[in-house]
Amino acid sequence: MNGLVGTSTSASASASASASTARHDLPEIDEFTRPYWDAAAEGRLLLRRCGACARAHHYPREFCPSCWAGEDRVTWEAASGRATLYTWSVIHRNDLPPFGTRVPYVAAVVDLAEGPRMMTEVVGCPEGDLRIGMDLEVTFREAAEGVWVAVFRP
């Protein structure tokens, strides 16, 4: 029995060490999402728009989540970068790397001018100044070398 407990503890310690060094803020970039991440590195926000129902969506998907049109009907489109604040939460503690080094930060949901709702972060704004419906614009933060993520500021 001690052998099993020792093995379990060792596996748990190994998993814990692995989790403490893993980055939880980096995307898994694949062939499909590469245009999105390349545009972000250039300071541009892309959306997907359906040619069948004309609705835009975000996060990027190969099909339309509104009418289920296939990838042959859904294309990339440049977003204006304008949004309004839908809701937010000020995060004071986050043990997942590298978020703990950035606390406090503002996790937010914004409504993009083109219609989709997007999870993001609000930067450059004291938390006391945040208001539902406030106008925001996109900017980009380098999360890792060559990987840029969209964040929003007033």
CSV table of C-alpha atoms in Angstrom, one decimal:
chain,number,residue,atom,x,y,z
A,1,MET,CA,0.0,0.0,0.0
A,2,ASN,CA,2.8,2.4,0.8
A,3,GLY,CA,4.1,1.9,-2.8
A,4,LEU,CA,0.8,3.0,-4.2
A,5,VAL,CA,0.6,6.0,-2.0
A,6,GLY,CA,4.2,6.9,-2.9
A,7,THR,CA,3.6,6.5,-6.6
A,8,SER,CA,0.4,8.5,-6.4
A,9,THR,CA,2.1,11.3,-4.4
A,10,SER,CA,5.0,11.3,-6.9
A,11,ALA,CA,2.6,11.5,-9.9
A,12,SER,CA,0.7,14.3,-8.1
A,13,ALA,CA,3.9,16.2,-7.4
A,14,SER,CA,5.0,15.8,-11.0
A,15,ALA,CA,1.6,17.0,-12.3
A,16,SER,CA,1.7,19.9,-9.9
A,17,ALA,CA,5.2,20.9,-11.0
A,18,SER,CA,4.0,20.7,-14.6
A,19,ALA,CA,1.0,22.9,-13.9
A,20,SER,CA,3.1,25.5,-12.2
A,21,THR,CA,5.3,26.0,-15.3
A,22,ALA,CA,2.6,25.7,-17.9
A,23,ARG,CA,1.4,28.9,-19.5
A,24,HIS,CA,-2.4,29.3,-19.4
A,25,ASP,CA,-2.7,32.4,-21.5
A,26,LEU,CA,-1.3,31.2,-24.8
A,27,PRO,CA,-3.5,30.1,-27.7
A,28,GLU,CA,-3.1,26.8,-29.6
A,29,ILE,CA,-2.4,28.2,-33.0
A,30,ASP,CA,-3.3,25.9,-35.9
A,31,GLU,CA,-3.6,26.2,-39.7
A,32,PHE,CA,-7.2,27.5,-39.4
A,33,THR,CA,-6.5,30.2,-36.7
A,34,ARG,CA,-3.2,31.3,-38.1
A,35,PRO,CA,-4.7,34.3,-40.1
A,36,TYR,CA,-6.3,35.6,-36.8
A,37,TRP,CA,-3.0,35.4,-34.8
A,38,ASP,CA,-1.0,36.8,-37.7
A,39,ALA,CA,-3.4,39.8,-37.9
A,40,ALA,CA,-3.2,40.3,-34.2
A,41,ALA,CA,0.6,40.5,-34.4
A,42,GLU,CA,0.1,43.3,-36.9
A,43,GLY,CA,-2.3,45.1,-34.6
A,44,ARG,CA,-5.5,44.1,-36.5
A,45,LEU,CA,-8.5,42.3,-35.0
A,46,LEU,CA,-10.3,39.8,-37.3
A,47,LEU,CA,-13.8,38.3,-37.1
A,48,ARG,CA,-15.5,35.7,-39.1
A,49,ARG,CA,-18.6,36.6,-41.2
A,50,CYS,CA,-21.2,34.2,-42.6
A,51,GLY,CA,-22.1,34.7,-46.3
A,52,ALA,CA,-25.4,32.9,-45.7
A,53,CYS,CA,-26.9,34.8,-42.8
A,54,ALA,CA,-24.5,37.8,-42.8
A,55,ARG,CA,-23.8,37.5,-39.0
A,56,ALA,CA,-20.3,38.0,-37.6
A,57,HIS,CA,-18.9,35.8,-34.9
A,58,HIS,CA,-16.0,35.7,-32.5
A,59,TYR,CA,-14.1,33.4,-31.5
A,60,PRO,CA,-13.1,32.1,-34.9
A,61,ARG,CA,-14.9,29.0,-36.0
A,62,GLU,CA,-14.9,27.1,-39.4
A,63,PHE,CA,-18.7,27.2,-39.5
A,64,CYS,CA,-21.4,29.8,-38.6
A,65,PRO,CA,-22.7,29.3,-35.1
A,66,SER,CA,-25.9,31.1,-36.0
A,67,CYS,CA,-27.1,29.2,-39.1
A,68,TRP,CA,-24.5,26.4,-39.3
A,69,ALA,CA,-23.3,27.3,-42.7
A,70,GLY,CA,-20.0,25.5,-43.6
A,71,GLU,CA,-16.6,27.0,-44.0
A,72,ASP,CA,-17.1,27.7,-47.7
A,73,ARG,CA,-19.7,30.4,-46.6
A,74,VAL,CA,-17.7,31.9,-43.7
A,75,THR,CA,-14.8,34.4,-44.3
A,76,TRP,CA,-12.3,36.5,-42.4
A,77,GLU,CA,-13.2,40.2,-42.0
A,78,ALA,CA,-11.3,43.1,-40.4
A,79,ALA,CA,-13.1,44.4,-37.3
A,80,SER,CA,-13.3,48.1,-36.6
A,81,GLY,CA,-11.7,47.6,-33.2
A,82,ARG,CA,-14.6,49.5,-31.4
A,83,ALA,CA,-16.5,47.9,-28.6
A,84,THR,CA,-18.6,48.7,-25.5
A,85,LEU,CA,-18.1,47.2,-22.1
A,86,TYR,CA,-20.8,44.6,-21.3
A,87,THR,CA,-19.4,43.4,-17.9
A,88,TRP,CA,-16.2,43.0,-16.0
A,89,SER,CA,-14.6,41.6,-12.9
A,90,VAL,CA,-11.4,42.8,-11.2
A,91,ILE,CA,-9.2,39.8,-10.5
A,92,HIS,CA,-7.1,40.1,-7.4
A,93,ARG,CA,-5.9,36.5,-7.2
A,94,ASN,CA,-5.1,34.0,-9.9
A,95,ASP,CA,-2.7,31.2,-9.3
A,96,LEU,CA,-2.4,30.1,-12.9
A,97,PRO,CA,0.9,31.2,-14.6
A,98,PRO,CA,1.4,34.0,-15.7
A,99,PHE,CA,-1.8,35.6,-14.4
A,100,GLY,CA,-0.5,35.8,-10.8
A,101,THR,CA,2.2,38.3,-11.9
A,102,ARG,CA,-0.4,40.6,-13.4
A,103,VAL,CA,-3.0,40.9,-10.6
A,104,PRO,CA,-5.0,43.0,-10.2
A,105,TYR,CA,-6.4,42.9,-13.8
A,106,VAL,CA,-9.8,43.5,-15.3
A,107,ALA,CA,-11.3,40.4,-17.0
A,108,ALA,CA,-14.1,41.7,-19.2
A,109,VAL,CA,-16.7,40.9,-21.8
A,110,VAL,CA,-17.2,43.5,-24.6
A,111,ASP,CA,-19.7,43.9,-27.3
A,112,LEU,CA,-17.9,44.5,-30.6
A,113,ALA,CA,-19.3,47.1,-32.9
A,114,GLU,CA,-19.9,44.4,-35.5
A,115,GLY,CA,-22.1,42.5,-33.0
A,116,PRO,CA,-20.2,39.6,-31.5
A,117,ARG,CA,-19.5,39.5,-27.8
A,118,MET,CA,-15.9,38.8,-26.8
A,119,MET,CA,-14.0,37.9,-23.6
A,120,THR,CA,-11.0,40.0,-23.1
A,121,GLU,CA,-9.1,42.3,-20.7
A,122,VAL,CA,-9.5,46.0,-20.1
A,123,VAL,CA,-6.2,47.9,-19.7
A,124,GLY,CA,-5.3,51.5,-19.1
A,125,CYS,CA,-8.3,52.3,-17.0
A,126,PRO,CA,-8.7,52.6,-13.2
A,127,GLU,CA,-11.2,50.1,-12.0
A,128,GLY,CA,-13.3,52.9,-10.5
A,129,ASP,CA,-13.8,54.5,-13.9
A,130,LEU,CA,-15.2,51.3,-15.5
A,131,ARG,CA,-18.9,51.6,-16.6
A,132,ILE,CA,-21.2,49.3,-18.4
A,133,GLY,CA,-21.6,50.6,-21.9
A,134,MET,CA,-18.4,52.6,-21.9
A,135,ASP,CA,-16.7,53.0,-25.3
A,136,LEU,CA,-13.5,50.9,-25.8
A,137,GLU,CA,-11.0,50.3,-28.5
A,138,VAL,CA,-8.8,47.4,-29.3
A,139,THR,CA,-5.1,47.3,-28.6
A,140,PHE,CA,-2.7,44.4,-28.5
A,141,ARG,CA,-0.4,42.9,-25.8
A,142,GLU,CA,2.4,40.6,-26.5
A,143,ALA,CA,1.7,37.4,-24.5
A,144,ALA,CA,4.8,35.6,-25.7
A,145,GLU,CA,7.4,36.2,-28.4
A,146,GLY,CA,5.4,36.7,-31.6
A,147,VAL,CA,2.0,36.0,-30.0
A,148,TRP,CA,-0.2,39.0,-29.5
A,149,VAL,CA,-3.6,39.1,-27.9
A,150,ALA,CA,-6.4,41.6,-28.2
A,151,VAL,CA,-7.2,43.7,-25.1
A,152,PHE,CA,-9.3,46.9,-24.9
A,153,ARG,CA,-8.8,50.4,-23.5
A,154,PRO,CA,-11.0,53.4,-23.2
